[in-house]
Amino acid sequence: FMHKQTKMGLFDPAIESTKNFLKENSTRKLLLQFVNLGYVLGSAFTIWTSLMILWNTESPIVVVLSGSMEPSYLRGDIMFLTNHDQTYNVGDIVVYRLKNQDIPIVHRVISIQNDPKDEQEFLILTKGDNNNSDDRGLSGYGYWIKKSQILGRVRGNIPYLGMVTIWFNDYPLFKYVVLIVAAVLILTSYEREG
Amino acid sequence: EIEPSVLFYSHTCETPPPSPLSPLHDGKSSAFKETKELSAPRVTNLADHGTMKHALDDAVVKIVTASFQENHTLADTKIALGVLACCMALFAQFSPVPFPDDRTILIVCCVSYFLLNGILQGIAMFLERDIILTTKPKEGSRAALVVRSQFPPYAEDYSIIVQWDKDSASALTHVSSVGQYFDREGNLVEEHLKRDVQRLITDLEKKKS
């Protein structure tokens, strides 16, 4: 004999639990949960800013995006930069930014000269260990880089950890999914008491 | 498969909850008005300690705030401090001044962020401790009611403590297994909880006078 089945939509359980969550939580509680989320974000921002101050550099942590420094640094390595001592020597591995680009480049210094136009300034020529030619071709103008473009010197390195950042960049959907799931988890989690 | 409530708790509610007009409810006037009918009862996962404590705490708060007014000062302070800390962090990250020049601003923002968070932690650890509800004093009396609850991990005893604010000697405690308040499916039986909480508060008010 026929048994009538009520169809349940795909999102019904999620909608139900969100409705329960909103019903049981007053505005104040919701605000407290948002403050929790803000605490996580704020901590991340503040740690980044503290590192900026401590190491005197605009970008204290960078990820190697290309294989131009193999076999020392592979694509996906995380680098820690400091910039206290701004006298650079030939052989240092520095991270710099080209004038019109956001992406930092990690290469080795192979030559330093005085700037003919400016007494205080130095011009620096860099080359990736794995590249055939030096970096004059990178900027498209054949220029050497100035000291002011350098973000810092590499002081420490964690291999492979930066692959997550590269995946976030290459697959934006992955990034949005991870961020949204993390935000929802934080917002709907209760503070655990001792 | 053995159900967790039978396995862990010494007693769970087998009988249906008593109606509000049952003999358990004192004919004499107590401090309470009737609470409104609940919407669909929320089903709690009986194996999750944190959720159970929150379900119980929320129910106790609901019962007490039917007749007392909640004092929101502490929650409001926490929200204000939290928002201020977030603003500090956001300003540090997105400050319009370029990097080397805004060192002072950044240092101020970071230090104040850590200070504010330290204060928030201090509030949670020393001012709030296990308090789940603070009420405003009723007209005519000077003291505010404070309700605390304890539910140690891996234990089945839930303690409700009521006392007058700033007078810890007046504390009255009621301890019972959570099996008294939840049935096998995880529904919170509010009537049992209400009976215990109301008895506690009536006793506390008698003790004061």
mmCIF file of C-alpha atoms in Angstrom:
data_model
loop_
_atom_site.group_PDB
_atom_site.id
_atom_site.type_symbol
_atom_site.label_atom_id
_atom_site.label_comp_id
_atom_site.label_asym_id
_atom_site.label_seq_id
_atom_site.Cartn_x
_atom_site.Cartn_y
_atom_site.Cartn_z
ATOM 1 C CA PHE A 1 0.000 0.000 0.000
ATOM 2 C CA MET A 2 1.126 3.531 -0.773
ATOM 3 C CA HIS A 3 3.070 5.437 1.822
ATOM 4 C CA LYS A 4 3.220 9.168 1.336
ATOM 5 C CA GLN A 5 6.721 10.463 1.806
ATOM 6 C CA THR A 6 7.349 14.116 2.512
ATOM 7 C CA LYS A 7 10.303 15.340 0.531
ATOM 8 C CA MET A 8 13.035 16.998 2.514
ATOM 9 C CA GLY A 9 15.051 19.596 0.693
ATOM 10 C CA LEU A 10 18.807 19.359 0.633
ATOM 11 C CA PHE A 11 19.359 22.362 2.875
ATOM 12 C CA ASP A 12 16.544 21.779 5.357
ATOM 13 C CA PRO A 13 18.701 20.543 8.262
ATOM 14 C CA ALA A 14 21.113 23.443 7.845
ATOM 15 C CA ILE A 15 18.285 25.977 7.666
ATOM 16 C CA GLU A 16 16.625 24.386 10.687
ATOM 17 C CA SER A 17 19.745 24.543 12.824
ATOM 18 C CA THR A 18 20.450 28.144 11.770
ATOM 19 C CA LYS A 19 16.885 29.098 12.674
ATOM 20 C CA ASN A 20 17.260 27.409 16.050
ATOM 21 C CA PHE A 21 20.545 29.183 16.560
ATOM 22 C CA LEU A 22 19.035 32.586 15.779
ATOM 23 C CA LYS A 23 15.969 31.920 17.917
ATOM 24 C CA GLU A 24 17.941 30.940 20.954
ATOM 25 C CA ASN A 25 20.427 33.748 20.752
ATOM 26 C CA SER A 26 19.552 37.309 21.534
ATOM 27 C CA THR A 27 21.265 40.237 19.848
ATOM 28 C CA ARG A 28 23.751 40.461 22.695
ATOM 29 C CA LYS A 29 24.851 36.867 22.317
ATOM 30 C CA LEU A 30 25.217 37.300 18.556
ATOM 31 C CA LEU A 31 27.341 40.382 19.146
ATOM 32 C CA LEU A 32 29.534 38.422 21.529
ATOM 33 C CA GLN A 33 30.005 35.731 18.886
ATOM 34 C CA PHE A 34 30.971 38.372 16.327
ATOM 35 C CA VAL A 35 33.450 39.755 18.824
ATOM 36 C CA ASN A 36 34.878 36.221 19.003
ATOM 37 C CA LEU A 37 35.285 36.227 15.229
ATOM 38 C CA GLY A 38 36.822 39.672 15.425
ATOM 39 C CA TYR A 39 39.212 38.359 18.068
ATOM 40 C CA VAL A 40 40.536 35.705 15.674
ATOM 41 C CA LEU A 41 40.888 38.158 12.783
ATOM 42 C CA GLY A 42 42.291 40.851 15.033
ATOM 43 C CA SER A 43 44.887 38.517 16.461
ATOM 44 C CA ALA A 44 46.043 37.596 12.962
ATOM 45 C CA PHE A 45 46.285 41.257 11.940
ATOM 46 C CA THR A 46 48.026 42.281 15.140
ATOM 47 C CA ILE A 47 50.584 39.479 14.943
ATOM 48 C CA TRP A 48 51.354 40.491 11.360
ATOM 49 C CA THR A 49 51.724 44.123 12.385
ATOM 50 C CA SER A 50 53.882 43.237 15.387
ATOM 51 C CA LEU A 51 56.192 41.261 13.109
ATOM 52 C CA MET A 52 56.304 44.241 10.771
ATOM 53 C CA ILE A 53 57.488 46.427 13.643
ATOM 54 C CA LEU A 54 59.866 43.865 15.161
ATOM 55 C CA TRP A 55 61.613 43.037 11.913
ATOM 56 C CA ASN A 56 61.372 46.480 10.394
ATOM 57 C CA THR A 57 59.964 45.290 7.103
ATOM 58 C CA GLU A 58 56.754 45.824 5.169
ATOM 59 C CA SER A 59 56.215 42.155 4.541
ATOM 60 C CA PRO A 60 57.725 39.987 7.251
ATOM 61 C CA ILE A 61 56.515 36.689 5.776
ATOM 62 C CA VAL A 62 56.579 35.865 2.061
ATOM 63 C CA VAL A 63 55.960 32.756 0.008
ATOM 64 C CA VAL A 64 58.261 31.634 -2.797
ATOM 65 C CA LEU A 65 56.150 31.567 -5.929
ATOM 66 C CA SER A 66 58.591 30.417 -8.595
ATOM 67 C CA GLY A 67 61.378 27.901 -8.830
ATOM 68 C CA SER A 68 64.079 30.442 -9.618
ATOM 69 C CA MET A 69 66.044 29.759 -6.435
ATOM 70 C CA GLU A 70 66.161 25.976 -6.614
ATOM 71 C CA PRO A 71 67.641 23.903 -5.094
ATOM 72 C CA SER A 72 67.939 26.238 -2.069
ATOM 73 C CA TYR A 73 64.354 27.420 -1.980
ATOM 74 C CA LEU A 74 61.524 25.587 -3.652
ATOM 75 C CA ARG A 75 58.171 26.882 -4.775
ATOM 76 C CA GLY A 76 55.883 26.986 -1.759
ATOM 77 C CA ASP A 77 58.473 27.758 0.919
ATOM 78 C CA ILE A 78 57.695 30.347 3.556
ATOM 79 C CA MET A 79 60.415 32.930 4.208
ATOM 80 C CA PHE A 80 60.914 35.173 7.216
ATOM 81 C CA LEU A 81 62.507 38.519 6.420
ATOM 82 C CA THR A 82 64.286 41.047 8.587
ATOM 83 C CA ASN A 83 65.428 44.454 7.576
ATOM 84 C CA HIS A 84 67.380 45.931 10.474
ATOM 85 C CA ASP A 85 70.766 46.007 8.824
ATOM 86 C CA GLN A 86 70.409 47.624 5.459
ATOM 87 C CA THR A 87 73.943 47.122 4.235
ATOM 88 C CA TYR A 88 73.700 44.412 1.652
ATOM 89 C CA ASN A 89 76.595 42.275 0.462
ATOM 90 C CA VAL A 90 77.136 40.255 -2.644
ATOM 91 C CA GLY A 91 75.791 36.787 -1.992
ATOM 92 C CA ASP A 92 72.892 37.837 0.264
ATOM 93 C CA ILE A 93 69.488 36.526 -0.627
ATOM 94 C CA VAL A 94 67.120 39.471 -0.687
ATOM 95 C CA VAL A 95 63.439 39.917 -1.385
ATOM 96 C CA TYR A 96 62.380 42.940 -3.390
ATOM 97 C CA ARG A 97 59.447 44.346 -5.238
ATOM 98 C CA LEU A 98 59.513 45.811 -8.714
ATOM 99 C CA LYS A 99 58.089 49.296 -9.059
ATOM 100 C CA ASN A 100 54.807 48.422 -10.692
ATOM 101 C CA GLN A 101 54.186 45.009 -9.184
ATOM 102 C CA ASP A 102 52.868 43.556 -5.935
ATOM 103 C CA ILE A 103 54.610 40.205 -6.119
ATOM 104 C CA PRO A 104 57.887 39.988 -4.196
ATOM 105 C CA ILE A 105 60.896 38.364 -5.848
ATOM 106 C CA VAL A 106 63.441 36.294 -3.949
ATOM 107 C CA HIS A 107 66.873 36.367 -5.603
ATOM 108 C CA ARG A 108 70.558 36.605 -4.745
ATOM 109 C CA VAL A 109 72.663 39.786 -4.942
ATOM 110 C CA ILE A 110 75.457 39.402 -7.466
ATOM 111 C CA SER A 111 76.679 42.940 -7.908
ATOM 112 C CA ILE A 112 76.486 46.304 -6.110
ATOM 113 C CA GLN A 113 77.393 49.667 -7.550
ATOM 114 C CA ASN A 114 77.058 53.290 -6.562
ATOM 115 C CA ASP A 115 74.213 55.124 -8.158
ATOM 116 C CA PRO A 116 75.655 57.704 -10.559
ATOM 117 C CA LYS A 117 72.578 59.878 -10.196
ATOM 118 C CA ASP A 118 72.367 59.815 -6.391
ATOM 119 C CA GLU A 119 75.313 59.721 -3.976
ATOM 120 C CA GLN A 120 73.415 58.046 -1.120
ATOM 121 C CA GLU A 121 71.779 55.360 -3.178
ATOM 122 C CA PHE A 122 73.176 51.988 -4.227
ATOM 123 C CA LEU A 123 72.175 49.984 -7.268
ATOM 124 C CA ILE A 124 71.909 46.246 -6.864
ATOM 125 C CA LEU A 125 71.891 43.524 -9.474
ATOM 126 C CA THR A 126 70.231 40.258 -8.554
ATOM 127 C CA LYS A 127 69.893 36.868 -10.181
ATOM 128 C CA GLY A 128 67.963 33.742 -9.270
ATOM 129 C CA ASP A 129 70.225 30.744 -8.658
ATOM 130 C CA ASN A 130 68.221 28.659 -11.074
ATOM 131 C CA ASN A 131 67.911 31.323 -13.751
ATOM 132 C CA ASN A 132 70.195 31.596 -16.740
ATOM 133 C CA SER A 133 70.305 35.357 -16.807
ATOM 134 C CA ASP A 134 70.251 38.134 -14.243
ATOM 135 C CA ASP A 135 67.227 40.238 -13.373
ATOM 136 C CA ARG A 136 67.750 43.170 -15.678
ATOM 137 C CA GLY A 137 65.143 41.692 -17.960
ATOM 138 C CA LEU A 138 62.542 41.315 -15.210
ATOM 139 C CA SER A 139 61.525 44.919 -14.940
ATOM 140 C CA GLY A 140 61.433 45.230 -18.687
ATOM 141 C CA TYR A 141 63.614 48.293 -18.627
ATOM 142 C CA GLY A 142 67.018 46.831 -17.954
ATOM 143 C CA TYR A 143 67.360 48.662 -14.650
ATOM 144 C CA TRP A 144 69.155 47.507 -11.550
ATOM 145 C CA ILE A 145 67.120 47.659 -8.370
ATOM 146 C CA LYS A 146 67.491 50.310 -5.695
ATOM 147 C CA LYS A 147 68.029 49.653 -2.003
ATOM 148 C CA SER A 148 64.638 51.179 -1.208
ATOM 149 C CA GLN A 149 62.859 48.478 -3.193
ATOM 150 C CA ILE A 150 64.245 45.728 -1.015
ATOM 151 C CA LEU A 151 61.863 44.345 1.598
ATOM 152 C CA GLY A 152 64.501 42.530 3.592
ATOM 153 C CA ARG A 153 66.943 39.704 3.876
ATOM 154 C CA VAL A 154 65.893 36.075 4.302
ATOM 155 C CA ARG A 155 66.557 34.925 7.844
ATOM 156 C CA GLY A 156 64.489 31.779 8.159
ATOM 157 C CA ASN A 157 62.581 29.340 6.049
ATOM 158 C CA ILE A 158 59.799 26.773 6.438
ATOM 159 C CA PRO A 159 59.661 24.433 3.432
ATOM 160 C CA TYR A 160 56.390 23.559 1.675
ATOM 161 C CA LEU A 161 54.073 25.319 4.146
ATOM 162 C CA GLY A 162 53.309 28.117 1.709
ATOM 163 C CA MET A 163 51.659 25.779 -0.797
ATOM 164 C CA VAL A 164 48.343 26.562 0.930
ATOM 165 C CA THR A 165 48.733 30.233 -0.014
ATOM 166 C CA ILE A 166 49.532 29.245 -3.591
ATOM 167 C CA TRP A 167 46.398 27.065 -3.715
ATOM 168 C CA PHE A 168 44.353 29.954 -2.327
ATOM 169 C CA ASN A 169 45.687 32.112 -5.125
ATOM 170 C CA ASP A 170 45.237 29.640 -7.923
ATOM 171 C CA TYR A 171 41.839 28.363 -6.860
ATOM 172 C CA PRO A 172 39.846 31.290 -5.435
ATOM 173 C CA LEU A 173 36.849 29.037 -4.817
ATOM 174 C CA PHE A 174 38.965 26.996 -2.390
ATOM 175 C CA LYS A 175 39.849 30.194 -0.549
ATOM 176 C CA TYR A 176 36.239 31.349 -0.220
ATOM 177 C CA VAL A 177 35.037 27.928 0.906
ATOM 178 C CA VAL A 178 37.720 27.645 3.593
ATOM 179 C CA LEU A 179 37.159 31.189 4.863
ATOM 180 C CA ILE A 180 33.371 30.873 4.976
ATOM 181 C CA VAL A 181 33.493 27.512 6.742
ATOM 182 C CA ALA A 182 35.981 28.890 9.273
ATOM 183 C CA ALA A 183 33.824 31.968 9.910
ATOM 184 C CA VAL A 184 30.676 29.884 10.391
ATOM 185 C CA LEU A 185 32.460 27.509 12.761
ATOM 186 C CA ILE A 186 33.766 30.376 14.860
ATOM 187 C CA LEU A 187 30.419 32.172 14.938
ATOM 188 C CA THR A 188 28.448 29.117 15.986
ATOM 189 C CA SER A 189 30.899 27.739 18.489
ATOM 190 C CA TYR A 190 30.320 28.263 22.154
ATOM 191 C CA GLU A 191 33.016 29.581 24.436
ATOM 192 C CA ARG A 192 34.367 26.621 26.299
ATOM 193 C CA GLU A 193 34.550 27.290 29.993
ATOM 194 C CA GLY A 194 37.202 25.720 32.209
ATOM 195 C CA GLU B 1 23.587 -0.548 21.275
ATOM 196 C CA ILE B 2 23.330 1.033 24.703
ATOM 197 C CA GLU B 3 22.066 4.596 24.754
ATOM 198 C CA PRO B 4 24.541 7.002 26.318
ATOM 199 C CA SER B 5 22.101 8.460 28.838
ATOM 200 C CA VAL B 6 21.495 5.055 30.381
ATOM 201 C CA LEU B 7 25.189 4.310 30.389
ATOM 202 C CA PHE B 8 26.446 7.471 32.035
ATOM 203 C CA TYR B 9 23.751 9.002 34.170
ATOM 204 C CA SER B 10 22.351 7.522 37.303
ATOM 205 C CA HIS B 11 18.794 8.419 36.438
ATOM 206 C CA THR B 12 17.005 9.850 33.470
ATOM 207 C CA CYS B 13 13.471 11.145 33.299
ATOM 208 C CA GLU B 14 11.129 8.276 32.508
ATOM 209 C CA THR B 15 7.883 9.898 33.587
ATOM 210 C CA PRO B 16 6.369 12.753 31.625
ATOM 211 C CA PRO B 17 7.024 16.178 33.129
ATOM 212 C CA PRO B 18 4.463 17.463 35.656
ATOM 213 C CA SER B 19 2.106 20.160 34.446
ATOM 214 C CA PRO B 20 2.511 23.693 35.822
ATOM 215 C CA LEU B 21 -0.579 23.259 37.997
ATOM 216 C CA SER B 22 0.631 20.088 39.683
ATOM 217 C CA PRO B 23 1.013 19.815 43.471
ATOM 218 C CA LEU B 24 4.734 20.433 43.071
ATOM 219 C CA HIS B 25 3.873 24.036 42.430
ATOM 220 C CA ASP B 26 3.301 25.848 45.687
ATOM 221 C CA GLY B 27 -0.117 27.303 46.192
ATOM 222 C CA LYS B 28 1.419 30.190 48.131
ATOM 223 C CA SER B 29 2.686 33.117 46.143
ATOM 224 C CA SER B 30 6.286 32.639 45.236
ATOM 225 C CA ALA B 31 8.532 35.158 43.584
ATOM 226 C CA PHE B 32 7.587 33.838 40.188
ATOM 227 C CA LYS B 33 5.191 34.390 37.386
ATOM 228 C CA GLU B 34 4.569 31.569 34.949
ATOM 229 C CA THR B 35 7.061 31.325 32.146
ATOM 230 C CA LYS B 36 5.684 31.424 28.647
ATOM 231 C CA GLU B 37 5.160 28.195 26.731
ATOM 232 C CA LEU B 38 8.374 27.080 25.113
ATOM 233 C CA SER B 39 8.714 26.776 21.393
ATOM 234 C CA ALA B 40 9.834 23.400 20.015
ATOM 235 C CA PRO B 41 12.198 21.976 22.664
ATOM 236 C CA ARG B 42 15.785 21.854 21.613
ATOM 237 C CA VAL B 43 17.370 18.461 21.416
ATOM 238 C CA THR B 44 20.782 18.304 23.038
ATOM 239 C CA ASN B 45 23.517 15.848 22.253
ATOM 240 C CA LEU B 46 23.833 13.972 25.521
ATOM 241 C CA ALA B 47 27.458 13.065 24.918
ATOM 242 C CA ASP B 48 28.607 16.666 24.454
ATOM 243 C CA HIS B 49 29.445 18.180 27.806
ATOM 244 C CA GLY B 50 29.671 21.772 26.599
ATOM 245 C CA THR B 51 26.330 21.776 24.790
ATOM 246 C CA MET B 52 24.574 20.297 27.815
ATOM 247 C CA LYS B 53 25.983 22.929 30.123
ATOM 248 C CA HIS B 54 24.890 25.655 27.729
ATOM 249 C CA ALA B 55 21.422 24.192 27.367
ATOM 250 C CA LEU B 56 21.062 24.016 31.157
ATOM 251 C CA ASP B 57 22.523 27.497 31.697
ATOM 252 C CA ASP B 58 20.224 29.020 29.082
ATOM 253 C CA ALA B 59 17.197 27.318 30.632
ATOM 254 C CA VAL B 60 18.120 28.527 34.139
ATOM 255 C CA VAL B 61 18.571 32.086 32.830
ATOM 256 C CA LYS B 62 15.210 31.893 31.081
ATOM 257 C CA ILE B 63 13.527 30.701 34.275
ATOM 258 C CA VAL B 64 15.020 33.383 36.496
ATOM 259 C CA THR B 65 14.582 36.273 34.062
ATOM 260 C CA ALA B 66 10.847 35.573 33.957
ATOM 261 C CA SER B 67 10.679 37.370 37.303
ATOM 262 C CA PHE B 68 13.932 39.274 37.588
ATOM 263 C CA GLN B 69 15.543 41.690 35.192
ATOM 264 C CA GLU B 70 18.924 40.768 33.805
ATOM 265 C CA ASN B 71 21.826 43.113 34.422
ATOM 266 C CA HIS B 72 23.645 43.476 31.151
ATOM 267 C CA THR B 73 26.543 45.697 32.256
ATOM 268 C CA LEU B 74 29.235 43.037 32.104
ATOM 269 C CA ALA B 75 28.187 41.713 28.695
ATOM 270 C CA ASP B 76 27.990 45.244 27.326
ATOM 271 C CA THR B 77 31.451 46.067 28.652
ATOM 272 C CA LYS B 78 32.867 42.965 27.033
ATOM 273 C CA ILE B 79 31.274 43.820 23.698
ATOM 274 C CA ALA B 80 32.535 47.411 23.844
ATOM 275 C CA LEU B 81 36.093 46.338 24.705
ATOM 276 C CA GLY B 82 36.017 43.666 22.016
ATOM 277 C CA VAL B 83 34.851 46.100 19.351
ATOM 278 C CA LEU B 84 37.523 48.589 20.418
ATOM 279 C CA ALA B 85 40.230 45.905 20.189
ATOM 280 C CA CYS B 86 39.041 44.922 16.708
ATOM 281 C CA CYS B 87 39.134 48.555 15.614
ATOM 282 C CA MET B 88 42.718 48.814 16.876
ATOM 283 C CA ALA B 89 43.711 45.708 14.933
ATOM 284 C CA LEU B 90 41.955 46.860 11.758
ATOM 285 C CA PHE B 91 43.508 50.297 11.990
ATOM 286 C CA ALA B 92 46.955 48.770 12.453
ATOM 287 C CA GLN B 93 46.497 46.591 9.403
ATOM 288 C CA PHE B 94 44.840 49.091 7.096
ATOM 289 C CA SER B 95 46.343 52.373 8.185
ATOM 290 C CA PRO B 96 46.490 54.910 5.350
ATOM 291 C CA VAL B 97 50.013 56.063 6.240
ATOM 292 C CA PRO B 98 52.716 54.033 4.436
ATOM 293 C CA PHE B 99 54.916 51.754 6.416
ATOM 294 C CA PRO B 100 58.067 53.289 7.813
ATOM 295 C CA ASP B 101 56.372 56.534 8.790
ATOM 296 C CA ASP B 102 53.536 55.056 10.805
ATOM 297 C CA ARG B 103 55.662 53.049 13.217
ATOM 298 C CA THR B 104 54.330 54.976 16.212
ATOM 299 C CA ILE B 105 50.710 54.428 15.230
ATOM 300 C CA LEU B 106 51.365 50.723 14.681
ATOM 301 C CA ILE B 107 53.099 50.313 18.023
ATOM 302 C CA VAL B 108 50.249 52.081 19.815
ATOM 303 C CA CYS B 109 47.644 49.924 18.054
ATOM 304 C CA CYS B 110 49.398 46.628 18.730
ATOM 305 C CA VAL B 111 50.127 47.365 22.377
ATOM 306 C CA SER B 112 46.573 48.525 23.013
ATOM 307 C CA TYR B 113 45.218 45.436 21.261
ATOM 308 C CA PHE B 114 47.191 43.164 23.571
ATOM 309 C CA LEU B 115 46.234 45.241 26.616
ATOM 310 C CA LEU B 116 42.530 45.159 25.742
ATOM 311 C CA ASN B 117 42.629 41.442 25.214
ATOM 312 C CA GLY B 118 44.413 41.024 28.521
ATOM 313 C CA ILE B 119 41.644 43.013 30.199
ATOM 314 C CA LEU B 120 38.974 40.889 28.518
ATOM 315 C CA GLN B 121 40.703 37.727 29.688
ATOM 316 C CA GLY B 122 40.992 39.167 33.174
ATOM 317 C CA ILE B 123 37.266 39.946 33.211
ATOM 318 C CA ALA B 124 36.435 36.427 32.130
ATOM 319 C CA MET B 125 38.783 34.842 34.646
ATOM 320 C CA PHE B 126 38.277 36.995 37.730
ATOM 321 C CA LEU B 127 35.019 38.907 37.449
ATOM 322 C CA GLU B 128 32.855 36.412 35.641
ATOM 323 C CA ARG B 129 34.192 33.019 36.748
ATOM 324 C CA ASP B 130 31.180 30.711 36.808
ATOM 325 C CA ILE B 131 28.411 33.328 36.938
ATOM 326 C CA ILE B 132 25.683 32.762 34.388
ATOM 327 C CA LEU B 133 23.319 35.536 35.380
ATOM 328 C CA THR B 134 23.365 38.798 37.315
ATOM 329 C CA THR B 135 20.063 40.536 37.954
ATOM 330 C CA LYS B 136 19.123 44.070 38.813
ATOM 331 C CA PRO B 137 17.840 44.502 42.366
ATOM 332 C CA LYS B 138 14.083 44.317 42.754
ATOM 333 C CA GLU B 139 12.265 47.439 43.899
ATOM 334 C CA GLY B 140 12.491 47.692 47.636
ATOM 335 C CA SER B 141 15.588 45.563 48.047
ATOM 336 C CA ARG B 142 19.135 46.664 47.606
ATOM 337 C CA ALA B 143 20.812 43.413 46.665
ATOM 338 C CA ALA B 144 21.179 41.931 43.197
ATOM 339 C CA LEU B 145 20.761 38.235 42.580
ATOM 340 C CA VAL B 146 23.664 36.235 41.181
ATOM 341 C CA VAL B 147 23.236 32.770 39.697
ATOM 342 C CA ARG B 148 26.236 30.521 39.191
ATOM 343 C CA SER B 149 26.515 27.054 37.753
ATOM 344 C CA GLN B 150 29.133 24.355 37.837
ATOM 345 C CA PHE B 151 29.344 21.300 35.661
ATOM 346 C CA PRO B 152 32.776 19.708 35.954
ATOM 347 C CA PRO B 153 33.974 17.799 32.892
ATOM 348 C CA TYR B 154 33.487 14.033 32.969
ATOM 349 C CA ALA B 155 31.071 14.376 35.895
ATOM 350 C CA GLU B 156 27.313 14.096 35.820
ATOM 351 C CA ASP B 157 26.462 16.541 38.617
ATOM 352 C CA TYR B 158 25.182 19.957 37.684
ATOM 353 C CA SER B 159 25.266 22.498 40.529
ATOM 354 C CA ILE B 160 23.127 25.605 40.611
ATOM 355 C CA ILE B 161 24.255 28.231 43.101
ATOM 356 C CA VAL B 162 22.254 31.345 43.950
ATOM 357 C CA GLN B 163 23.487 34.124 46.166
ATOM 358 C CA TRP B 164 23.169 37.802 46.783
ATOM 359 C CA ASP B 165 25.717 39.925 45.000
ATOM 360 C CA LYS B 166 28.872 40.638 47.046
ATOM 361 C CA ASP B 167 27.649 38.289 49.785
ATOM 362 C CA SER B 168 29.147 34.893 49.153
ATOM 363 C CA ALA B 169 28.119 33.669 52.592
ATOM 364 C CA SER B 170 24.499 33.692 51.426
ATOM 365 C CA ALA B 171 25.103 31.126 48.682
ATOM 366 C CA LEU B 172 22.618 28.273 48.396
ATOM 367 C CA THR B 173 23.472 25.290 46.227
ATOM 368 C CA HIS B 174 21.438 22.629 44.528
ATOM 369 C CA VAL B 175 23.265 19.672 43.023
ATOM 370 C CA SER B 176 21.703 16.969 40.928
ATOM 371 C CA SER B 177 22.634 14.608 38.143
ATOM 372 C CA VAL B 178 21.900 15.913 34.679
ATOM 373 C CA GLY B 179 19.859 12.789 34.238
ATOM 374 C CA GLN B 180 17.208 14.578 36.286
ATOM 375 C CA TYR B 181 16.844 17.254 33.643
ATOM 376 C CA PHE B 182 17.264 15.459 30.320
ATOM 377 C CA ASP B 183 15.292 12.593 28.895
ATOM 378 C CA ARG B 184 16.704 9.819 26.734
ATOM 379 C CA GLU B 185 16.299 11.715 23.480
ATOM 380 C CA GLY B 186 18.097 14.773 24.761
ATOM 381 C CA ASN B 187 15.051 16.957 25.417
ATOM 382 C CA LEU B 188 15.487 19.260 28.360
ATOM 383 C CA VAL B 189 12.610 18.809 30.796
ATOM 384 C CA GLU B 190 12.159 22.382 31.930
ATOM 385 C CA GLU B 191 9.655 21.648 34.663
ATOM 386 C CA HIS B 192 12.153 19.758 36.806
ATOM 387 C CA LEU B 193 14.733 22.481 36.404
ATOM 388 C CA LYS B 194 12.159 25.151 37.138
ATOM 389 C CA ARG B 195 11.085 23.419 40.322
ATOM 390 C CA ASP B 196 14.650 23.274 41.621
ATOM 391 C CA VAL B 197 15.555 26.823 40.647
ATOM 392 C CA GLN B 198 12.375 28.315 42.065
ATOM 393 C CA ARG B 199 12.839 26.466 45.321
ATOM 394 C CA LEU B 200 16.403 27.755 45.585
ATOM 395 C CA ILE B 201 15.415 31.348 44.990
ATOM 396 C CA THR B 202 12.448 31.239 47.345
ATOM 397 C CA ASP B 203 14.746 29.880 50.034
ATOM 398 C CA LEU B 204 17.265 32.604 49.335
ATOM 399 C CA GLU B 205 14.682 35.333 49.618
ATOM 400 C CA LYS B 206 13.413 33.904 52.916
ATOM 401 C CA LYS B 207 16.958 33.746 54.250
ATOM 402 C CA LYS B 208 17.535 37.399 53.496
ATOM 403 C CA SER B 209 14.602 38.610 55.536
#
